[in-house]
Tab-separated table of C-alpha atoms and ligand atoms in Angstrom:
chain	number	residue	atom	x	y	z
A	1	MET	CA	-12.373	26.712	-3.197
A	2	SER	CA	-10.452	24.333	-5.154
A	3	LYS	CA	-10.285	20.801	-5.538
A	4	THR	CA	-7.995	17.821	-5.505
A	5	ILE	CA	-8.441	14.572	-6.977
A	6	ALA	CA	-6.373	11.832	-5.686
A	7	ILE	CA	-5.426	9.100	-8.167
A	8	ASN	CA	-3.860	5.391	-7.694
A	9	ALA	CA	-3.897	3.856	-10.973
A	10	GLY	CA	-3.263	0.163	-11.209
A	11	SER	CA	-2.534	-1.959	-14.357
A	12	SER	CA	-6.396	-2.371	-15.179
A	13	SER	CA	-7.971	-0.218	-12.504
A	14	LEU	CA	-8.155	3.332	-11.367
A	15	LYS	CA	-9.108	4.448	-8.087
A	16	TRP	CA	-9.572	8.042	-7.197
A	17	GLN	CA	-10.851	10.281	-4.574
A	18	LEU	CA	-12.167	13.998	-5.031
A	19	TYR	CA	-11.500	16.312	-2.032
A	20	GLN	CA	-12.472	19.991	-1.330
A	21	MET	CA	-9.082	21.509	-0.037
A	22	PRO	CA	-7.848	22.616	2.338
A	23	GLU	CA	-11.323	21.419	4.135
A	24	GLU	CA	-9.778	18.109	3.409
A	25	THR	CA	-13.639	17.034	2.808
A	26	VAL	CA	-14.001	14.072	0.459
A	27	ILE	CA	-16.692	15.276	-2.246
A	28	ALA	CA	-16.986	12.062	-4.351
A	29	LYS	CA	-14.926	9.006	-4.989
A	30	GLY	CA	-14.684	6.059	-7.553
A	31	LEU	CA	-12.965	2.983	-8.832
A	32	ILE	CA	-12.900	2.097	-12.732
A	33	GLU	CA	-12.149	-1.631	-13.349
A	34	ARG	CA	-11.080	-3.903	-15.920
A	35	ILE	CA	-9.399	-0.891	-17.960
A	36	GLY	CA	-8.647	-2.974	-21.572
A	37	LEU	CA	-11.027	-5.483	-20.904
A	38	PRO	CA	-14.545	-6.014	-21.958
A	39	GLU	CA	-17.170	-4.609	-19.943
A	40	SER	CA	-14.942	-2.141	-17.896
A	41	VAL	CA	-17.174	-0.673	-14.678
A	42	SER	CA	-17.120	2.684	-13.527
A	43	THR	CA	-18.127	3.367	-10.090
A	44	VAL	CA	-18.827	6.899	-8.912
A	45	SER	CA	-19.776	7.267	-4.698
A	46	PHE	CA	-21.322	10.918	-4.509
A	47	ASP	CA	-24.061	11.996	-2.255
A	48	GLY	CA	-24.845	8.694	-0.611
A	49	ASP	CA	-25.746	7.265	-4.043
A	50	LYS	CA	-23.365	4.869	-6.205
A	51	HIS	CA	-23.517	5.481	-9.966
A	52	VAL	CA	-22.446	2.290	-11.878
A	53	THR	CA	-21.700	2.388	-15.720
A	54	VAL	CA	-20.240	-0.692	-17.712
A	55	LYS	CA	-18.787	0.193	-21.251
A	56	ASN	CA	-15.511	-0.664	-22.726
A	57	ILE	CA	-12.659	1.396	-21.827
A	58	HIS	CA	-9.627	0.581	-23.522
A	59	ASN	CA	-6.837	2.662	-21.578
A	60	HIS	CA	-5.953	5.052	-18.721
A	61	THR	CA	-6.491	7.831	-21.399
A	62	GLU	CA	-10.365	6.948	-21.987
A	63	ALA	CA	-10.893	5.931	-18.397
A	64	VAL	CA	-9.577	9.663	-17.264
A	65	ALA	CA	-11.912	11.136	-19.852
A	66	ILE	CA	-14.928	9.206	-18.655
A	67	LEU	CA	-14.231	9.835	-14.880
A	68	MET	CA	-13.739	13.654	-15.996
A	69	ASN	CA	-17.033	13.460	-17.860
A	70	ASP	CA	-19.016	11.450	-14.967
A	71	LEU	CA	-17.918	14.287	-12.623
A	72	LYS	CA	-19.594	16.976	-15.083
A	73	ASN	CA	-22.553	14.935	-15.711
A	74	LEU	CA	-23.484	13.995	-11.981
A	75	ASN	CA	-23.028	17.671	-11.607
A	76	ILE	CA	-20.012	16.565	-9.039
A	77	ILE	CA	-17.788	19.927	-10.851
A	78	ALA	CA	-19.405	22.407	-13.321
A	79	HIS	CA	-16.003	22.928	-15.260
A	80	PHE	CA	-12.903	20.430	-15.549
A	81	SER	CA	-11.090	24.102	-14.189
A	82	GLU	CA	-12.575	23.643	-10.696
A	83	ILE	CA	-9.940	20.787	-10.357
A	84	THR	CA	-6.571	22.549	-9.593
A	85	GLY	CA	-4.518	20.039	-8.103
A	86	THR	CA	-4.043	15.972	-8.881
A	87	GLY	CA	-1.799	13.570	-6.830
A	88	HIS	CA	-0.509	10.424	-8.305
A	89	ARG	CA	0.308	7.417	-6.329
A	90	VAL	CA	3.385	6.262	-7.552
A	91	VAL	CA	4.497	2.466	-6.629
A	92	ALA	CA	8.275	2.518	-7.384
A	93	GLY	CA	10.413	5.931	-7.112
A	94	GLY	CA	13.899	4.075	-6.735
A	95	GLU	CA	17.269	5.997	-5.746
A	96	LEU	CA	15.610	9.212	-7.655
A	97	PHE	CA	12.502	10.082	-5.508
A	98	LYS	CA	12.765	10.635	-1.868
A	99	ALA	CA	10.137	12.806	-1.451
A	100	SER	CA	7.031	14.109	-3.306
A	101	VAL	CA	7.601	15.765	-6.672
A	102	LEU	CA	6.001	18.490	-8.878
A	103	ILE	CA	5.492	16.389	-12.229
A	104	THR	CA	7.024	17.739	-15.595
A	105	ASN	CA	7.850	16.016	-18.641
A	106	GLU	CA	11.363	14.819	-17.097
A	107	VAL	CA	9.524	13.429	-14.160
A	108	ALA	CA	6.945	11.557	-15.976
A	109	LYS	CA	9.699	9.896	-18.241
A	110	GLN	CA	11.977	8.995	-15.259
A	111	ILE	CA	8.852	7.489	-13.417
A	112	GLU	CA	8.204	5.597	-16.613
A	113	ASP	CA	12.174	4.348	-16.686
A	114	LEU	CA	11.951	3.059	-12.996
A	115	SER	CA	9.371	0.610	-14.675
A	116	ASP	CA	11.694	-2.266	-13.836
A	117	LEU	CA	11.278	-1.980	-10.066
A	118	ALA	CA	7.428	-2.014	-10.430
A	119	PRO	CA	6.372	-3.716	-13.892
A	120	LEU	CA	2.700	-3.671	-13.300
A	121	HIS	CA	2.522	-0.480	-11.494
A	122	ASN	CA	4.707	2.417	-12.697
A	123	PRO	CA	3.193	1.998	-16.366
A	124	ALA	CA	-0.152	2.706	-15.348
A	125	ASN	CA	1.095	5.296	-13.112
A	126	VAL	CA	2.575	7.230	-15.814
A	127	ALA	CA	-0.748	6.482	-17.939
A	128	GLY	CA	-2.668	8.037	-15.608
A	129	ILE	CA	0.152	11.189	-14.715
A	130	TYR	CA	-0.273	11.440	-18.975
A	131	ALA	CA	-4.101	11.725	-19.179
A	132	PHE	CA	-4.379	14.038	-16.536
A	133	CYS	CA	-1.655	16.503	-17.694
A	134	ALA	CA	-3.580	16.318	-21.156
A	135	LEU	CA	-6.953	17.262	-19.555
A	136	LEU	CA	-6.057	19.467	-16.979
A	137	PRO	CA	-2.971	21.947	-18.294
A	138	GLU	CA	-3.432	24.522	-15.579
A	139	ALA	CA	-3.478	22.016	-12.763
A	140	THR	CA	-1.065	21.327	-10.337
A	141	HIS	CA	0.372	17.794	-10.781
A	142	VAL	CA	2.135	15.967	-7.767
A	143	ALA	CA	3.804	12.355	-7.570
A	144	VAL	CA	3.602	10.483	-4.574
A	145	PHE	CA	5.602	7.716	-4.043
A	146	ASP	CA	5.142	4.532	-2.321
A	147	THR	CA	8.889	4.450	-1.720
A	148	ALA	CA	9.661	7.744	-0.362
A	149	PHE	CA	8.985	7.103	3.146
A	150	HIS	CA	11.673	4.380	3.176
A	151	ALA	CA	14.468	6.551	1.787
A	152	THR	CA	15.846	7.439	5.283
A	153	MET	CA	16.201	3.297	6.030
A	154	PRO	CA	20.163	2.936	6.615
A	155	ALA	CA	22.381	1.001	4.464
A	156	VAL	CA	22.719	-1.815	6.667
A	157	ALA	CA	18.950	-2.454	6.317
A	158	TYR	CA	18.492	-1.805	2.321
A	159	ARG	CA	21.653	-3.492	1.004
A	160	TYR	CA	21.762	-7.306	0.390
A	161	PRO	CA	24.460	-9.171	1.025
A	162	MET	CA	25.487	-9.987	-2.316
A	163	PRO	CA	28.227	-8.900	-4.706
A	164	ASN	CA	28.494	-4.851	-4.385
A	165	ASP	CA	28.586	-4.383	-8.271
A	166	TYR	CA	25.073	-5.345	-8.181
A	167	TYR	CA	24.143	-2.140	-5.738
A	168	ASP	CA	26.617	-0.006	-7.468
A	169	LYS	CA	25.786	-0.458	-10.906
A	170	TYR	CA	22.410	-1.805	-11.145
A	171	ALA	CA	20.964	-0.162	-7.528
A	172	VAL	CA	19.751	-3.664	-6.341
A	173	ARG	CA	18.770	-2.931	-2.685
A	174	LYS	CA	15.423	-2.910	-0.768
A	175	TYR	CA	13.039	-0.083	-1.572
A	176	GLY	CA	10.016	-1.011	0.485
A	177	ALA	CA	6.430	-0.284	-0.119
A	178	HIS	CA	3.311	1.328	1.197
A	179	GLY	CA	5.460	4.026	2.808
A	180	THR	CA	2.613	6.368	2.649
A	181	SER	CA	0.539	4.471	4.560
A	182	HIS	CA	3.372	3.700	7.184
A	183	MET	CA	3.785	7.270	7.358
A	184	TYR	CA	0.209	8.071	7.992
A	185	VAL	CA	-0.578	5.711	10.660
A	186	ALA	CA	2.701	6.480	12.414
A	187	GLN	CA	1.593	10.085	12.725
A	188	LYS	CA	-1.664	9.202	13.803
A	189	ALA	CA	-0.217	6.876	16.456
A	190	ALA	CA	1.728	9.586	18.122
A	191	ASP	CA	-1.328	11.623	18.144
A	192	TYR	CA	-3.164	8.837	19.796
A	193	LEU	CA	-0.262	8.297	22.615
A	194	GLY	CA	0.345	12.039	23.152
A	195	LYS	CA	3.901	11.957	22.074
A	196	ALA	CA	6.151	13.692	19.690
A	197	PRO	CA	7.153	11.094	16.514
A	198	GLU	CA	10.672	12.018	17.291
A	199	ASP	CA	10.085	10.397	20.964
A	200	LEU	CA	8.637	7.061	19.602
A	201	LYS	CA	9.695	3.786	18.133
A	202	LEU	CA	7.006	2.042	16.239
A	203	ILE	CA	6.066	-1.017	14.367
A	204	THR	CA	3.658	-0.383	11.652
A	205	ALA	CA	1.824	-3.471	10.227
A	206	HIS	CA	-0.233	-2.763	7.070
A	207	ILE	CA	-2.018	-5.586	6.675
A	208	GLY	CA	-4.137	-5.898	3.109
A	209	ASN	CA	-4.010	-8.084	0.508
A	210	GLY	CA	-0.406	-6.601	0.094
A	211	VAL	CA	1.326	-6.989	3.531
A	212	SER	CA	4.317	-4.906	5.140
A	213	LEU	CA	5.560	-3.948	8.212
A	214	THR	CA	7.883	-1.142	9.274
A	215	ALA	CA	10.235	-0.401	11.737
A	216	ILE	CA	10.079	3.632	12.543
A	217	ASP	CA	12.217	5.209	15.077
A	218	GLY	CA	11.935	8.938	16.039
A	219	GLY	CA	9.273	9.475	12.971
A	220	GLN	CA	11.789	7.619	10.576
A	221	SER	CA	11.668	4.227	8.672
A	222	VAL	CA	14.620	2.293	9.722
A	223	ASP	CA	13.248	-1.051	7.893
A	224	THR	CA	10.763	-2.569	5.972
A	225	SER	CA	9.808	-5.948	5.280
A	226	MET	CA	8.995	-5.360	1.218
A	227	GLY	CA	11.853	-5.244	-0.743
A	228	PHE	CA	13.347	-4.888	-4.107
A	229	THR	CA	9.904	-5.288	-5.000
A	230	PRO	CA	6.967	-5.909	-3.242
A	231	LEU	CA	6.869	-9.852	-3.238
A	232	ALA	CA	9.440	-9.696	-0.527
A	233	GLY	CA	8.569	-9.940	3.367
A	234	VAL	CA	5.750	-11.961	5.025
A	235	MET	CA	3.243	-14.177	3.394
A	236	MET	CA	0.239	-12.313	1.742
A	237	GLY	CA	-2.788	-12.801	0.182
A	238	THR	CA	-1.361	-14.162	-2.951
A	239	ARG	CA	2.431	-13.414	-2.464
A	240	THR	CA	4.998	-15.666	-0.863
A	241	GLY	CA	7.054	-13.228	0.948
A	242	GLU	CA	10.289	-14.099	1.642
A	243	LEU	CA	12.142	-17.513	0.427
A	244	ASP	CA	15.012	-19.245	-0.311
A	245	ALA	CA	16.009	-18.299	-4.151
A	246	SER	CA	17.728	-21.552	-4.808
A	247	ILE	CA	14.000	-22.952	-4.803
A	248	ILE	CA	12.946	-20.887	-8.019
A	249	PRO	CA	15.791	-23.109	-10.424
A	250	TYR	CA	14.245	-26.290	-8.467
A	251	ILE	CA	11.050	-25.335	-9.198
A	252	MET	CA	11.845	-24.923	-12.694
A	253	ALA	CA	13.462	-28.334	-13.221
A	254	LYS	CA	10.885	-30.262	-11.431
A	255	THR	CA	7.822	-28.827	-13.395
A	256	GLY	CA	9.199	-27.901	-16.532
A	257	ILE	CA	8.668	-24.284	-16.586
A	258	THR	CA	11.303	-22.651	-18.389
A	259	ASP	CA	10.282	-18.979	-17.969
A	260	VAL	CA	11.722	-17.578	-15.121
A	261	ALA	CA	8.976	-14.739	-14.976
A	262	GLU	CA	6.336	-17.570	-15.048
A	263	VAL	CA	7.683	-18.576	-11.646
A	264	ILE	CA	7.811	-15.097	-10.215
A	265	ASP	CA	4.375	-14.754	-11.514
A	266	ILE	CA	3.121	-17.611	-9.344
A	267	PHE	CA	5.146	-16.371	-6.522
A	268	ASN	CA	3.203	-12.762	-7.049
A	269	LYS	CA	-0.269	-14.125	-8.154
A	270	LYS	CA	-0.902	-18.044	-6.913
A	271	SER	CA	0.671	-18.157	-3.659
A	272	GLY	CA	0.282	-16.678	0.010
A	273	LEU	CA	-3.389	-17.376	1.572
A	274	ALA	CA	-4.400	-18.396	-1.966
A	275	GLY	CA	-1.753	-20.531	-2.803
A	276	VAL	CA	-1.839	-22.512	0.536
A	277	SER	CA	-5.572	-22.665	1.082
A	278	GLU	CA	-6.253	-23.370	-2.144
A	279	MET	CA	-9.407	-21.492	-1.928
A	280	SER	CA	-9.136	-17.637	-1.433
A	281	SER	CA	-6.874	-15.165	-1.114
A	282	ASP	CA	-9.277	-13.051	0.733
A	283	MET	CA	-8.790	-13.609	4.900
A	284	ARG	CA	-12.725	-13.488	5.479
A	285	ASP	CA	-13.208	-16.739	3.412
A	286	ILE	CA	-10.196	-17.876	4.925
A	287	ILE	CA	-11.223	-17.372	8.796
A	288	SER	CA	-14.834	-18.826	7.863
A	289	ALA	CA	-13.327	-22.161	6.040
A	290	ARG	CA	-10.952	-22.504	8.889
A	291	ASP	CA	-13.939	-21.941	11.441
A	292	ALA	CA	-16.015	-24.893	9.494
A	293	GLY	CA	-12.333	-27.162	9.845
A	294	ASP	CA	-11.080	-26.667	6.482
A	295	GLU	CA	-7.101	-27.817	7.453
A	296	LYS	CA	-5.962	-26.073	4.330
A	297	ALA	CA	-7.176	-23.106	5.484
A	298	SER	CA	-6.277	-23.445	8.956
A	299	LEU	CA	-2.598	-23.811	7.873
A	300	ALA	CA	-3.013	-20.791	5.574
A	301	PHE	CA	-4.120	-18.696	8.414
A	302	ASP	CA	-1.208	-20.080	11.022
A	303	MET	CA	1.592	-19.324	8.556
A	304	PHE	CA	-0.059	-16.170	7.866
A	305	VAL	CA	0.056	-15.146	11.623
A	306	ASN	CA	3.233	-16.712	12.095
A	307	ARG	CA	5.189	-14.564	9.658
A	308	ILE	CA	3.751	-11.388	10.560
A	309	GLN	CA	4.714	-12.432	14.611
A	310	LYS	CA	8.314	-13.262	13.299
A	311	PHE	CA	8.737	-9.704	11.586
A	312	ILE	CA	7.482	-8.053	14.716
A	313	GLY	CA	10.139	-9.910	16.603
A	314	GLN	CA	12.905	-8.883	13.976
A	315	TYR	CA	11.689	-5.301	14.699
A	316	LEU	CA	11.469	-5.389	18.184
A	317	ALA	CA	15.433	-6.509	17.870
A	318	VAL	CA	16.096	-3.656	14.819
A	319	LEU	CA	14.361	-0.882	17.303
A	320	ASN	CA	16.028	-2.500	20.769
A	321	GLY	CA	12.237	-2.602	21.892
A	322	ALA	CA	9.294	-0.549	20.798
A	323	ASP	CA	6.393	1.964	22.453
A	324	ALA	CA	3.613	0.486	20.195
A	325	LEU	CA	2.470	-1.981	17.344
A	326	ILE	CA	-0.091	-0.187	15.038
A	327	PHE	CA	-2.451	-2.691	12.576
A	328	THR	CA	-3.584	-0.788	9.473
A	329	ALA	CA	-5.168	-1.830	6.015
A	330	GLY	CA	-7.965	-4.228	5.256
A	331	ILE	CA	-7.251	-7.121	7.458
A	332	GLY	CA	-5.541	-4.930	9.965
A	333	GLU	CA	-8.068	-2.498	10.533
A	334	ASN	CA	-10.964	-5.142	10.312
A	335	SER	CA	-9.944	-8.552	11.473
A	336	ASP	CA	-10.060	-8.622	15.200
A	337	VAL	CA	-9.082	-12.539	14.839
A	338	VAL	CA	-5.686	-12.031	13.153
A	339	ARG	CA	-4.952	-8.962	15.597
A	340	GLN	CA	-5.725	-11.240	18.495
A	341	ALA	CA	-3.765	-14.233	16.982
A	342	VAL	CA	-0.624	-12.067	16.232
A	343	VAL	CA	-0.660	-10.529	19.783
A	344	ASP	CA	-1.273	-13.846	21.629
A	345	GLY	CA	2.250	-15.057	20.720
A	346	LEU	CA	4.114	-11.925	21.787
A	347	SER	CA	3.010	-11.357	25.507
A	348	TRP	CA	6.825	-12.176	26.594
A	349	PHE	CA	7.752	-8.847	24.613
A	350	GLY	CA	5.252	-7.005	26.635
A	351	LEU	CA	2.373	-6.806	24.116
A	352	ASP	CA	-1.217	-7.757	25.455
A	353	ILE	CA	-4.619	-6.910	24.119
A	354	ASP	CA	-7.604	-5.660	26.111
A	355	GLU	CA	-10.436	-8.042	24.205
A	356	SER	CA	-13.214	-5.751	24.907
A	357	LYS	CA	-11.347	-2.981	23.346
A	358	ASN	CA	-10.542	-5.072	20.155
A	359	VAL	CA	-13.695	-5.220	18.202
A	360	PHE	CA	-14.715	-4.353	14.553
A	361	GLY	CA	-14.361	-0.834	13.795
A	362	ALA	CA	-11.940	-0.231	16.663
A	363	ASP	CA	-9.636	2.987	16.148
A	364	GLY	CA	-7.385	3.860	18.757
A	365	ILE	CA	-5.232	2.136	21.554
A	366	ILE	CA	-6.574	-1.534	22.089
A	367	SER	CA	-3.780	-2.663	24.386
A	368	THR	CA	-4.326	-3.339	28.310
A	369	PRO	CA	-3.178	-0.580	30.495
A	370	GLU	CA	-0.183	-2.851	31.944
A	371	ALA	CA	0.989	-3.601	28.318
A	372	LYS	CA	4.438	-2.371	27.972
A	373	VAL	CA	4.156	-2.207	23.971
A	374	LYS	CA	1.041	-0.518	23.311
A	375	VAL	CA	-1.037	-1.883	20.576
A	376	LEU	CA	-3.151	0.225	18.232
A	377	VAL	CA	-5.802	-0.142	15.504
A	378	ILE	CA	-5.547	3.225	12.943
A	379	PRO	CA	-7.536	3.155	9.579
A	380	THR	CA	-5.444	4.339	7.384
A	381	ASP	CA	-5.439	7.091	4.419
A	382	GLU	CA	-3.111	7.090	2.010
A	383	GLU	CA	-5.316	9.213	-0.411
A	384	LEU	CA	-5.618	12.243	2.327
A	385	VAL	CA	-1.950	12.092	2.245
A	386	ILE	CA	-1.673	12.376	-1.442
A	387	ALA	CA	-4.238	15.588	-1.363
A	388	ARG	CA	-2.252	17.127	1.537
A	389	ASP	CA	1.284	17.014	-0.775
A	390	VAL	CA	-0.795	18.637	-3.529
A	391	GLU	CA	-1.648	21.471	-1.611
A	392	LYS	CA	1.845	21.835	-0.549
A	393	PHE	CA	2.936	22.253	-4.102
A	394	LYS	CA	0.145	24.545	-4.635
A	395	ALA	CA	0.770	26.658	-2.234
A	396	GLN	CA	4.291	27.161	-3.938
A	397	ALA	CA	2.770	27.554	-7.183
B	401	LIG	P1	-5.484	-4.086	-0.800
B	401	LIG	O1	-3.773	-4.286	-0.555
B	401	LIG	O2	-5.943	-4.620	-2.208
B	401	LIG	O3	-5.520	-2.654	-0.797
B	401	LIG	P2	-7.023	-4.044	1.570
B	401	LIG	O4	-6.228	-3.268	2.384
B	401	LIG	O5	-8.295	-3.852	1.201
B	401	LIG	O6	-6.148	-4.968	0.516
B	401	LIG	O7	-7.354	-5.432	2.244
B	401	LIG	C1	-8.065	-6.297	1.693
B	401	LIG	C2	-8.229	-7.731	2.871
B	401	LIG	O8	-8.875	-7.108	3.672
B	401	LIG	C3	-8.730	-8.958	2.382
B	401	LIG	O9	-8.282	-10.188	2.568
B	401	LIG	C4	-10.167	-9.020	3.508
B	401	LIG	O10	-10.844	-10.285	3.506
B	401	LIG	C5	-9.648	-8.216	4.411
B	401	LIG	N1	-10.850	-7.568	5.305
B	401	LIG	C6	-11.558	-6.982	4.920
B	401	LIG	N2	-12.628	-7.016	5.824
B	401	LIG	C7	-12.223	-7.893	6.686
B	401	LIG	C8	-13.126	-8.457	7.775
B	401	LIG	N3	-14.015	-7.905	8.817
B	401	LIG	N4	-12.234	-9.586	8.435
B	401	LIG	C9	-11.169	-10.037	7.825
B	401	LIG	N5	-10.580	-9.373	6.641
B	401	LIG	C10	-10.937	-8.381	6.275
């Protein structure tokens, strides 16, 4: 009997899931929000109930202490020592981390040093790591990187066409993100298709608030839409996705914004669906408003679908054809409307959805039997991948 906790620490939040391993049973899960803000909220879901506490939580160290005490007070664990492993999602692993690693002081420091690549995420990830290492000194602590799955990309995909010095001296290149999710759904897709991952060419579409698509050849990521940071690629809930860099100085000159970081912040947090619709970053709101005749929401929806279709087109070219397209994450898993709209424009490539299978709650193949490129819906499970990686390290300990 051993328990492992999977942790996803954001700048003001901490999501967690506690597993019984090796059974892979979820014992409890929860979310702490508004860390560092007044009235932080901790929610623990356990045994069919939701326990919500509101109090001021100043930092991640406090958040972890509160979470661990909640686990005890709710009798989910009797002693801290029952948790023998912690797995931490780390957004940026740079060129240093190409696979999950056992956390040492040096590793924690290296993750901190990579904060330039994910300024909002890596410092929070490290704060979570330090807090758990302090509270559970005997446990196995593992870092699982969002970028690791993309370490197999060839230079032709990850290099930017700019002077070599920027890569050689400063490691400016495509790193990608959502790697754990792309890897998980690709493996599941191989199961559904009854083939070995080595024999498949797949395009995985992680479409949530953040959106990224990946071209996977023989089980390996060969290209992905996010770039040096998650700002790149397709249009997202609040991010622009790719655009012409010349727009940045132009907007600064026209608007009087003097700090380039402010423009990047607008491109990260106030653009995408939210920027174009001027009403919401949430796809459910966009679809309702579009259906009610809102033109801005309608344009936002169409642009969102168009950008996804264009990346699928790119990856059909990169892979020279594909066996399957996989939809996952909040929108990809739940929105039959978005899936249909995306695939509708791609019939020439051999994609075709069976409308009776493209329903809410779909899990598995949703294409027609004749479709040359199969279409699947697969709920992602990044926490499970993290918990499994921790188990591998526990076994080596
Ligand atoms: P994150 O990237 O923050 O993890 P998620 O993967 O949870 O995001 O996805 C959030 C998105 O999923 C939101 O835009 C939300 O509107 C969308 N979503 C969730 N359920 C549905 C649904 N039934 N129909 C359309 N969109 C949905």
